[in-house]
Coordinates of C-alpha atoms in Angstrom, one line a residue:
Chain W
M1 CA 86.1 142.5 123.5
Q2 CA 88.9 140.6 121.7
M3 CA 87.9 139.1 118.4
A4 CA 89.8 136.1 116.9
Y5 CA 91.1 135.5 113.4
E6 CA 93.9 133.0 113.8
F7 CA 94.7 129.7 115.5
K8 CA 97.6 127.3 115.4
A9 CA 97.6 123.5 115.9
R10 CA 100.4 121.0 115.8
R11 CA 100.4 117.4 114.8
R12 CA 102.6 114.6 113.7
V13 CA 102.0 112.6 110.5
E14 CA 100.8 109.1 111.5
F15 CA 101.6 105.9 109.7
A16 CA 98.0 105.4 108.7
E17 CA 98.0 108.8 107.0
T18 CA 100.8 107.8 104.6
D19 CA 100.4 106.1 101.2
M20 CA 102.6 103.7 99.3
A21 CA 104.5 106.7 97.8
G22 CA 105.7 107.3 101.3
L23 CA 104.0 110.6 101.6
M24 CA 101.0 111.8 103.6
H25 CA 98.0 111.2 101.4
F26 CA 96.7 114.4 99.9
S27 CA 93.2 113.8 101.2
N28 CA 94.5 114.0 104.8
Y29 CA 95.4 117.6 104.5
F30 CA 91.7 118.3 104.4
R31 CA 91.3 116.4 107.7
F32 CA 94.1 118.4 109.3
M33 CA 92.3 121.6 108.1
E34 CA 89.0 120.6 109.6
S35 CA 90.5 119.5 112.9
T36 CA 92.3 122.9 113.2
E37 CA 89.1 124.7 112.3
N38 CA 87.3 122.8 115.0
A39 CA 90.0 123.5 117.6
F40 CA 89.7 127.2 116.7
L41 CA 85.9 127.1 117.3
R42 CA 86.4 125.1 120.5
S43 CA 88.9 127.7 121.7
L44 CA 86.1 130.3 121.4
G45 CA 83.6 128.1 123.1
F46 CA 81.8 126.8 120.0
C47 CA 81.5 123.5 118.2
V48 CA 81.5 122.6 114.5
V49 CA 78.4 120.5 115.1
A50 CA 74.9 121.5 116.2
K51 CA 74.5 121.0 119.9
G52 CA 72.0 122.1 122.4
D53 CA 70.4 125.5 121.8
M54 CA 72.6 126.9 119.1
K55 CA 71.6 124.4 116.4
V56 CA 73.8 125.5 113.6
S57 CA 76.5 123.5 111.8
W58 CA 79.0 124.4 109.1
P59 CA 79.0 122.3 106.0
R60 CA 81.8 122.8 103.6
V61 CA 80.9 124.5 100.3
R62 CA 84.4 124.6 98.9
A63 CA 87.8 123.0 99.8
E64 CA 91.1 123.5 98.1
C65 CA 94.8 122.8 98.7
D66 CA 98.1 123.6 97.0
Y67 CA 100.9 121.1 97.6
R68 CA 104.4 122.5 97.4
A69 CA 106.5 119.9 99.2
P70 CA 105.6 116.5 100.7
L71 CA 105.0 115.6 104.3
R72 CA 106.3 112.2 105.4
F73 CA 105.7 109.8 108.3
E74 CA 106.5 111.4 111.7
D75 CA 106.9 114.9 110.2
E76 CA 105.8 117.5 112.6
V77 CA 103.5 120.1 111.1
E78 CA 102.0 123.3 112.4
V79 CA 98.7 124.1 110.8
Q80 CA 98.0 127.9 110.9
L81 CA 94.4 128.8 110.4
L82 CA 93.5 132.4 109.4
V83 CA 90.0 133.7 108.9
S84 CA 90.3 135.2 105.4
E85 CA 86.7 136.5 105.0
K86 CA 83.6 136.8 107.2
R87 CA 80.2 137.1 105.4
T88 CA 76.7 137.1 106.8
K89 CA 76.2 133.4 106.3
S90 CA 79.7 132.0 105.6
L91 CA 83.3 132.0 106.8
H92 CA 86.4 131.5 104.7
Y93 CA 89.6 130.1 106.1
I94 CA 93.1 129.7 104.8
F95 CA 95.5 127.2 106.3
K96 CA 99.3 127.3 106.1
F97 CA 101.0 123.9 106.7
I98 CA 104.4 124.6 108.2
K99 CA 106.9 121.7 108.4
L100 CA 108.7 122.1 111.7
N101 CA 111.2 119.2 111.9
T102 CA 113.7 120.8 109.5
A103 CA 116.5 123.3 109.9
T104 CA 114.3 126.2 108.7
P105 CA 110.6 125.5 109.0
F106 CA 108.8 126.3 105.8
E107 CA 105.3 126.2 104.2
V108 CA 104.7 122.9 102.5
A109 CA 101.1 123.4 101.6
R110 CA 98.4 126.1 101.6
G111 CA 94.7 125.1 102.0
G112 CA 91.4 126.8 102.1
L113 CA 87.9 126.0 103.3
S114 CA 84.6 127.9 102.7
V115 CA 82.0 126.9 105.2
C116 CA 78.3 127.9 105.3
C117 CA 76.2 128.4 108.4
V118 CA 73.1 126.2 108.3
R119 CA 70.2 125.2 110.5
H120 CA 68.9 121.7 110.4
E121 CA 65.2 120.8 110.0
G122 CA 65.0 117.0 109.7
M123 CA 67.1 116.0 106.7
K124 CA 67.0 119.5 105.3
M125 CA 69.7 122.2 105.9
H126 CA 68.9 125.9 105.4
A127 CA 71.6 128.5 105.1
C128 CA 71.3 131.1 107.9
A129 CA 73.0 134.1 109.3
I130 CA 76.0 133.3 111.6
P131 CA 74.6 133.6 115.1
K132 CA 75.6 136.8 116.8
E133 CA 77.5 135.1 119.6
V134 CA 79.8 133.5 117.0
S135 CA 79.9 136.5 114.8
D136 CA 80.9 138.8 117.7
K137 CA 84.0 136.7 118.4
I138 CA 85.4 136.1 114.9
E139 CA 86.8 138.7 112.4
A140 CA 88.8 138.5 109.2
A141 CA 92.6 138.5 109.6
P142 CA 94.5 141.6 108.5
A143 CA 95.2 141.3 104.7
E144 CA 99.0 141.2 105.2
L145 CA 98.7 137.9 107.0
L146 CA 96.9 136.3 104.2
V147 CA 99.6 136.4 101.6
Chain Y
M1 CA 61.4 80.5 102.4
Q2 CA 65.1 80.6 101.6
M3 CA 67.4 81.8 104.4
A4 CA 70.7 83.4 103.7
Y5 CA 74.1 82.8 105.4
E6 CA 76.7 83.9 102.9
F7 CA 77.5 86.8 100.6
K8 CA 80.4 87.7 98.3
A9 CA 81.7 91.1 97.3
R10 CA 84.7 92.1 95.2
R11 CA 86.8 95.2 95.3
R12 CA 90.2 96.5 94.2
V13 CA 92.7 97.9 96.7
E14 CA 92.8 101.7 96.1
F15 CA 95.8 103.9 96.4
A16 CA 94.4 105.8 99.4
E17 CA 94.1 102.4 101.2
T18 CA 97.8 101.7 101.0
D19 CA 100.4 102.8 103.5
M20 CA 104.1 103.7 103.2
A21 CA 105.0 100.0 103.5
G22 CA 103.3 99.5 100.2
L23 CA 100.5 97.4 101.7
M24 CA 96.9 97.9 102.3
H25 CA 96.7 99.4 105.8
F26 CA 95.5 96.8 108.3
S27 CA 92.6 99.0 109.5
N28 CA 91.0 99.0 106.0
Y29 CA 90.2 95.3 106.2
F30 CA 87.6 96.2 108.8
R31 CA 86.1 98.7 106.4
F32 CA 86.0 96.0 103.7
M33 CA 84.2 93.7 106.2
E34 CA 81.6 96.3 107.1
S35 CA 80.9 97.2 103.5
T36 CA 80.4 93.5 102.7
E37 CA 78.1 93.0 105.7
N38 CA 76.1 96.0 104.5
A39 CA 75.8 94.7 101.0
F40 CA 74.6 91.4 102.5
L41 CA 71.9 93.1 104.5
R42 CA 71.0 95.3 101.5
S43 CA 70.7 92.1 99.4
L44 CA 68.0 91.0 101.9
G45 CA 66.2 94.3 101.8
F46 CA 67.7 95.7 105.1
C47 CA 70.1 98.4 106.0
V48 CA 72.9 98.6 108.7
V49 CA 71.4 101.9 109.9
A50 CA 68.1 102.6 111.5
K51 CA 65.7 103.9 108.9
G52 CA 61.9 104.4 108.9
D53 CA 59.9 102.0 111.0
M54 CA 62.5 99.4 111.7
K55 CA 64.6 101.5 114.0
V56 CA 67.4 99.1 114.8
S57 CA 71.1 99.4 114.1
W58 CA 74.0 97.1 114.6
P59 CA 76.9 98.5 116.6
R60 CA 80.0 96.4 116.6
V61 CA 80.9 94.7 119.9
R62 CA 83.9 92.9 118.7
A63 CA 86.1 93.0 115.6
E64 CA 89.1 90.9 114.7
C65 CA 91.4 90.0 111.8
D66 CA 94.2 87.6 111.1
Y67 CA 96.6 88.7 108.4
R68 CA 98.4 85.9 106.5
A69 CA 99.7 87.6 103.4
P70 CA 99.6 91.2 102.3
L71 CA 97.3 93.0 99.8
R72 CA 98.8 95.7 97.6
F73 CA 97.6 98.5 95.4
E74 CA 95.2 97.3 92.7
D75 CA 95.0 93.8 94.1
E76 CA 91.6 92.3 93.5
V77 CA 90.0 90.7 96.5
E78 CA 86.8 88.8 97.1
V79 CA 85.4 89.2 100.6
Q80 CA 83.4 86.2 101.5
L81 CA 80.9 86.8 104.4
L82 CA 79.6 83.9 106.4
V83 CA 77.1 84.1 109.2
S84 CA 78.9 82.1 111.9
E85 CA 76.3 82.4 114.7
K86 CA 72.8 83.8 115.1
R87 CA 71.7 84.7 118.7
T88 CA 68.6 86.4 119.9
K89 CA 70.2 89.8 120.0
S90 CA 73.4 89.4 118.0
L91 CA 75.0 88.2 114.8
H92 CA 78.5 86.9 114.3
Y93 CA 80.1 87.0 110.9
I94 CA 83.4 85.7 109.6
F95 CA 85.0 87.1 106.5
K96 CA 87.5 85.3 104.2
F97 CA 89.7 87.7 102.1
I98 CA 90.6 85.9 98.9
K99 CA 93.2 87.5 96.6
L100 CA 92.1 86.9 93.1
N101 CA 94.8 88.4 90.8
T102 CA 97.2 85.5 91.2
A103 CA 97.7 82.1 89.6
T104 CA 95.8 80.3 92.4
P105 CA 93.5 82.5 94.4
F106 CA 94.1 82.1 98.1
E107 CA 93.0 83.4 101.5
V108 CA 95.2 86.3 102.6
A109 CA 93.2 87.3 105.7
R110 CA 90.4 86.1 107.9
G111 CA 88.2 88.5 109.8
G112 CA 85.3 88.5 112.2
L113 CA 82.6 90.9 113.4
S114 CA 80.2 90.5 116.3
V115 CA 77.3 92.9 116.0
C116 CA 74.5 93.6 118.4
C117 CA 71.0 94.6 117.5
V118 CA 70.0 97.9 119.3
R119 CA 67.2 100.4 119.4
H120 CA 68.0 104.1 119.8
E121 CA 66.3 106.4 122.2
G122 CA 67.9 109.8 121.9
M123 CA 71.6 109.3 122.6
K124 CA 71.0 105.9 124.4
M125 CA 71.2 102.5 122.7
H126 CA 69.4 99.5 124.1
A127 CA 70.1 95.9 123.0
C128 CA 67.0 94.3 121.6
A129 CA 66.0 91.1 119.9
I130 CA 66.7 90.9 116.2
P131 CA 63.4 91.9 114.5
K132 CA 61.5 88.9 113.2
E133 CA 61.6 90.1 109.6
V134 CA 65.4 90.0 109.8
S135 CA 65.7 86.9 111.8
D136 CA 63.5 85.0 109.4
K137 CA 65.9 85.7 106.5
I138 CA 69.2 84.9 108.1
E139 CA 70.7 81.7 109.5
A140 CA 74.1 80.4 110.5
A141 CA 76.2 78.8 107.8
P142 CA 76.8 75.1 107.9
A143 CA 79.8 74.4 110.2
E144 CA 81.9 72.9 107.4
L145 CA 82.0 76.3 105.7
L146 CA 83.4 78.1 108.7
V147 CA 86.7 76.3 108.9
Chain M
M1 CA 119.0 99.3 132.4
Q2 CA 115.3 100.1 132.6
M3 CA 113.1 98.0 130.3
A4 CA 109.7 99.3 129.1
Y5 CA 106.3 97.6 129.0
E6 CA 103.8 100.4 129.0
F7 CA 103.0 103.7 127.3
K8 CA 100.1 106.1 127.5
A9 CA 98.9 108.5 124.8
R10 CA 95.9 110.9 124.7
R11 CA 93.9 112.1 121.9
R12 CA 90.5 113.7 121.1
V13 CA 88.0 112.1 118.7
E14 CA 88.0 114.1 115.5
F15 CA 84.9 114.9 113.3
A16 CA 86.3 112.9 110.4
E17 CA 86.6 109.9 112.7
T18 CA 82.9 109.8 113.4
D19 CA 80.3 108.0 111.3
M20 CA 76.6 108.7 110.7
A21 CA 75.7 106.9 113.9
G22 CA 77.4 109.7 115.7
L23 CA 80.1 107.4 117.1
M24 CA 83.8 107.0 116.4
H25 CA 83.9 104.5 113.6
F26 CA 85.1 101.1 114.9
S27 CA 88.0 100.9 112.4
N28 CA 89.6 104.0 113.9
Y29 CA 90.3 102.3 117.2
F30 CA 92.9 100.3 115.2
R31 CA 94.5 103.5 114.0
F32 CA 94.7 104.8 117.6
M33 CA 96.4 101.5 118.6
E34 CA 99.0 101.8 115.9
S35 CA 99.8 105.5 116.6
T36 CA 100.2 104.6 120.3
E37 CA 102.4 101.6 119.5
N38 CA 104.5 103.9 117.3
A39 CA 104.8 106.6 120.0
F40 CA 105.9 103.8 122.4
L41 CA 108.7 102.7 120.0
R42 CA 109.6 106.3 119.3
S43 CA 109.9 106.9 123.1
L44 CA 112.5 104.2 123.1
G45 CA 114.4 105.6 120.1
F46 CA 112.9 103.2 117.5
C47 CA 110.5 103.5 114.6
V48 CA 107.7 101.3 113.3
V49 CA 109.2 101.5 109.8
A50 CA 112.5 100.3 108.5
K51 CA 115.0 103.2 108.4
G52 CA 118.7 103.4 108.0
D53 CA 120.7 100.4 109.3
M54 CA 118.1 98.7 111.4
K55 CA 116.0 97.6 108.5
V56 CA 113.2 95.8 110.3
S57 CA 109.5 96.6 110.2
W58 CA 106.5 95.3 112.1
P59 CA 103.6 94.0 110.0
R60 CA 100.5 93.2 111.9
V61 CA 99.6 89.5 112.0
R62 CA 96.5 89.9 114.2
A63 CA 94.3 92.7 115.4
E64 CA 91.3 92.7 117.6
C65 CA 89.1 95.0 119.6
D66 CA 86.2 94.6 122.0
Y67 CA 83.8 97.6 122.2
R68 CA 82.1 98.2 125.5
A69 CA 80.8 101.8 125.2
P70 CA 80.9 104.3 122.4
L71 CA 83.3 107.2 121.8
R72 CA 81.8 110.4 120.3
F73 CA 83.1 113.5 118.7
E74 CA 85.5 115.5 120.9
D75 CA 85.6 112.8 123.6
E76 CA 89.1 112.6 125.1
V77 CA 90.6 109.2 125.3
E78 CA 93.7 107.8 126.9
V79 CA 95.1 104.8 125.1
Q80 CA 97.1 102.6 127.5
L81 CA 99.5 100.3 125.7
L82 CA 100.9 97.3 127.5
V83 CA 103.3 94.7 126.2
S84 CA 101.5 91.5 126.9
E85 CA 104.0 89.1 125.4
K86 CA 107.5 89.2 124.0
R87 CA 108.6 86.3 121.7
T88 CA 111.7 85.9 119.7
K89 CA 110.2 87.2 116.5
S90 CA 107.0 88.9 117.6
L91 CA 105.4 91.3 120.1
H92 CA 101.9 91.3 121.5
Y93 CA 100.3 94.4 122.8
I94 CA 97.0 95.1 124.5
F95 CA 95.4 98.6 124.5
K96 CA 93.0 99.9 127.0
F97 CA 90.9 102.8 125.8
I98 CA 89.9 105.0 128.8
K99 CA 87.3 107.8 128.2
L100 CA 88.5 110.8 130.2
N101 CA 85.8 113.4 129.8
T102 CA 83.4 111.9 132.3
A103 CA 82.9 112.0 136.0
T104 CA 84.7 108.7 136.5
P105 CA 87.0 107.7 133.6
F106 CA 86.3 104.1 132.5
E107 CA 87.5 101.6 129.9
V108 CA 85.3 101.9 126.8
A109 CA 87.3 99.4 124.6
R110 CA 90.1 96.9 124.8
G111 CA 92.2 96.1 121.8
G112 CA 95.1 93.9 120.9
L113 CA 97.8 93.8 118.2
S114 CA 100.2 91.0 117.4
V115 CA 103.1 92.2 115.3
C116 CA 105.9 90.3 113.7
C117 CA 109.5 91.5 113.1
V118 CA 110.5 91.3 109.5
R119 CA 113.3 92.2 107.2
H120 CA 112.6 93.4 103.7
E121 CA 114.3 92.1 100.5
G122 CA 112.7 93.8 97.6
M123 CA 108.9 93.0 97.7
K124 CA 109.5 90.1 100.0
M125 CA 109.3 90.2 103.8
H126 CA 111.1 87.6 106.0
A127 CA 110.3 87.0 109.7
C128 CA 113.4 87.6 111.8
A129 CA 114.4 87.8 115.4
I130 CA 113.7 91.1 117.1
P131 CA 117.0 93.0 117.0
K132 CA 118.9 92.9 120.3
E133 CA 118.8 96.7 120.7
V134 CA 115.1 96.6 120.6
S135 CA 114.7 93.4 122.6
D136 CA 116.9 94.8 125.4
K137 CA 114.6 97.7 125.9
I138 CA 111.2 96.0 125.9
E139 CA 109.7 93.4 128.3
A140 CA 106.3 92.0 129.0
A141 CA 104.2 93.8 131.5
P142 CA 103.5 92.1 134.9
A143 CA 100.5 89.8 134.6
E144 CA 98.4 91.8 137.0
L145 CA 98.3 94.7 134.7
L146 CA 97.0 92.7 131.8
V147 CA 93.6 91.9 133.3
Chain P
M1 CA 95.0 106.3 67.1
Q2 CA 92.2 107.1 69.5
M3 CA 93.1 109.5 72.3
A4 CA 91.2 109.6 75.6
Y5 CA 89.9 112.5 77.5
E6 CA 87.1 111.2 79.7
F7 CA 86.2 108.3 82.0
K8 CA 83.3 107.4 84.2
A9 CA 83.2 105.3 87.4
R10 CA 80.4 104.5 89.7
R11 CA 80.4 103.8 93.4
R12 CA 78.1 103.7 96.4
V13 CA 78.8 105.8 99.5
E14 CA 79.9 103.4 102.3
F15 CA 79.1 103.7 106.0
A16 CA 82.7 104.4 106.9
E17 CA 82.7 107.3 104.5
T18 CA 79.9 109.1 106.3
D19 CA 80.4 111.5 109.3
M20 CA 78.2 112.3 112.3
A21 CA 76.3 114.9 110.2
G22 CA 75.0 111.9 108.2
L23 CA 76.8 113.1 105.0
M24 CA 79.8 111.7 103.1
H25 CA 82.8 113.4 104.7
F26 CA 84.1 116.1 102.4
S27 CA 87.6 114.6 102.4
N28 CA 86.3 111.4 100.7
Y29 CA 85.4 113.2 97.5
F30 CA 89.2 113.5 96.9
R31 CA 89.6 109.8 97.3
F32 CA 86.8 109.2 94.8
M33 CA 88.6 111.6 92.4
E34 CA 91.9 109.7 92.7
S35 CA 90.3 106.3 92.3
T36 CA 88.6 107.5 89.2
E37 CA 91.8 109.0 87.8
N38 CA 93.5 105.7 88.5
A39 CA 90.8 103.7 86.8
F40 CA 91.2 106.1 83.8
L41 CA 95.0 105.5 83.6
R42 CA 94.5 101.7 84.1
S43 CA 92.0 101.7 81.2
L44 CA 94.8 103.1 79.1
G45 CA 97.3 100.5 80.4
F46 CA 99.1 102.8 82.8
C47 CA 99.3 103.1 86.6
V48 CA 99.4 106.0 89.0
V49 CA 102.4 104.6 90.7
A50 CA 105.9 104.0 89.3
K51 CA 106.3 100.4 88.2
G52 CA 108.8 98.6 86.2
D53 CA 110.5 100.6 83.4
M54 CA 108.3 103.6 83.2
K55 CA 109.3 105.0 86.6
V56 CA 107.1 108.0 86.8
S57 CA 104.4 108.9 89.3
W58 CA 101.9 111.7 89.6
P59 CA 102.0 113.7 92.8
R60 CA 99.1 116.1 93.3
V61 CA 100.1 119.8 93.1
R62 CA 96.6 121.1 93.6
A63 CA 93.2 119.7 94.6
E64 CA 89.9 121.4 94.9
C65 CA 86.2 120.7 95.3
D66 CA 82.9 122.6 95.3
Y67 CA 80.1 121.0 97.2
R68 CA 76.6 121.8 96.0
A69 CA 74.4 119.1 97.6
P70 CA 75.3 116.4 100.0
L71 CA 75.8 112.7 99.4
R72 CA 74.5 110.3 102.0
F73 CA 75.0 106.6 103.0
E74 CA 74.2 104.3 100.1
D75 CA 73.8 107.0 97.5
E76 CA 75.0 105.9 94.1
V77 CA 77.3 108.4 92.4
E78 CA 78.9 108.5 89.0
V79 CA 82.2 110.3 88.9
Q80 CA 82.9 111.7 85.5
L81 CA 86.6 112.5 84.8
L82 CA 87.5 114.9 82.1
V83 CA 91.1 115.9 81.1
S84 CA 90.8 119.7 81.2
E85 CA 94.4 120.5 80.3
K86 CA 97.5 118.6 79.1
R87 CA 100.9 120.3 79.6
T88 CA 104.4 119.0 79.0
K89 CA 104.9 118.0 82.6
S90 CA 101.4 118.0 84.1
L91 CA 97.8 117.0 83.6
H92 CA 94.7 118.8 84.9
Y93 CA 91.4 116.9 85.5
I94 CA 88.0 118.0 86.5
F95 CA 85.5 115.6 88.1
K96 CA 81.7 115.9 88.0
F97 CA 79.9 114.0 90.8
I98 CA 76.5 112.9 89.6
K99 CA 74.0 111.5 92.1
L100 CA 72.2 108.7 90.4
N101 CA 69.6 107.4 92.9
T102 CA 67.2 110.2 92.4
A103 CA 64.4 111.0 89.9
T104 CA 66.7 113.2 87.9
P105 CA 70.4 112.6 88.3
F106 CA 72.2 115.9 89.0
E107 CA 75.7 117.2 89.8
V108 CA 76.2 117.4 93.5
A109 CA 79.9 118.3 93.5
R110 CA 82.6 119.4 91.1
G111 CA 86.3 118.7 91.8
G112 CA 89.6 119.2 90.2
L113 CA 93.1 117.7 90.4
S114 CA 96.4 119.0 89.0
V115 CA 99.0 116.3 88.9
C116 CA 102.7 116.6 88.0
C117 CA 104.7 113.9 86.3
V118 CA 107.8 113.1 88.3
R119 CA 110.7 110.6 88.4
H120 CA 112.0 109.3 91.7
E121 CA 115.6 109.2 92.7
G122 CA 115.8 107.8 96.2
M123 CA 113.7 110.2 98.4
K124 CA 113.8 113.0 95.8
M125 CA 111.2 113.6 93.1
H126 CA 112.0 115.5 89.9
A127 CA 109.4 116.9 87.6
C128 CA 109.7 115.5 84.1
A129 CA 108.0 115.5 80.8
I130 CA 105.0 113.1 80.5
P131 CA 106.4 110.0 78.8
K132 CA 105.5 109.8 75.1
E133 CA 103.5 106.6 75.5
V134 CA 101.2 108.3 78.0
S135 CA 101.1 111.6 76.2
D136 CA 100.1 109.9 72.9
K137 CA 97.0 108.4 74.5
I138 CA 95.6 111.4 76.4
E139 CA 94.3 114.7 75.2
A140 CA 92.3 117.6 76.7
A141 CA 88.5 117.3 76.4
P142 CA 86.6 119.6 74.1
A143 CA 85.9 122.9 75.8
E144 CA 82.2 122.5 75.7
L145 CA 82.4 119.5 78.0
L146 CA 84.3 121.4 80.7
V147 CA 81.5 123.8 81.6

């Protein structure tokens, strides 16, 4: 069976995502990361939120981003997700933000998310092992892709 | 018993609320309205979300805003909530946005929200009468305040 | 020459666009409207923000939305823009939000934006006539589409 | 002359800042950090955006956050800014998020921002030394506060 470790999503910077400096606001990179993570899980048949029988969700325990060059309104960006680490109860992703609408596409930002697998009981969340049906479909990317 | 029909809240426009035109993004006025509505309900001992025994919430059925003059980063604004109508199952609010950091404070925008009282059953919401303990504390503002 | 009066854009509700009630937050419908308006102008070769020689932009003077049924995480929605009125200095749009991921797609919300054409001089904005190159490409939709 | 290395700001989690998991969305912690940074600079007489003669601004070069416990709707949080490092052209802050509405307030998240001082020339930004009038008023916090 094929296991997955990468996913690519494209989007265009929207007006509401800019700030008065004329740049995409730095907090929105984190929303781009999450929507890409979610599209990755959806592509495998899963969901970032607890639904039906498989009642796990994936709260963030760490988020980070390095900004190298700005993104502006209407810029087209490809967000490249890579699974950088798979542990029993957590997944670690990196995200490369590639600006496309330029002579030579280049990486404008590099992000990371660490997410923990939890089960919900009422208002409480308990860390739990990643369910086998998820774990069986996801693996860490080869090290050479993570640089 | 004193009934309430107005509430005032102040806030300062944040950097993340601006857009590349240098103005507060028009969608954020709706967030200011909602946070003022919520502070109004909190001041009466209620909450906009279903909690504990009184399991009602207040989905929006209509929202509107007229923009007369812009708000910019760090502008101070007073949002004046007025209950414009109280019906059996719904409340109607108007919101006056007063820019304060200027020689003569003036109204830069006028908004409105119509909210419906609902009870939740699983994923379904059913319109219901406003609970007596809420209804007893809220009344419509005098007409002369609504102009 | 063909004039345009409608545009359709699709998107999926993202996790960050939901609120604790499990619904897309009502303020985000306004962001969907604006991104659709912008895609419409881009399809005609224009931009919502002042660029280069044609230094006009389109501040919102009025925004409104009626909410009929909720949108939830991962719902697919088609936003149908229609030009409802073209005046010398302003455009009026309506937006139909059609939920697609359901047996029979239906309209879950109806929005509207009134935008004014302005030129910028420093921090000041002055209303101005819609430039001929824009006005020549846009017309109001037939009345029967606006119901 | 007194130099500053810390600042505290309080806010309450708003409804629009929550997500369908019932928690404050992780991207909003970055907005809280920035608004606290800005209040810190404002308290010293400066501004995060270029204004008037001192035409510098502070783009983010790195942002990070560790999430230890969730914040929910209406939680009150104190954001404690500390200057962790002052370099010639950049400042580094850490932010402690303290949940207040609990028997014993505790740190629910720890964030960090690295910001670079730049001057604008048209669309270009150039890193520059922190202006003396800013540098004279800010110093790094004592190491024992940064743990």
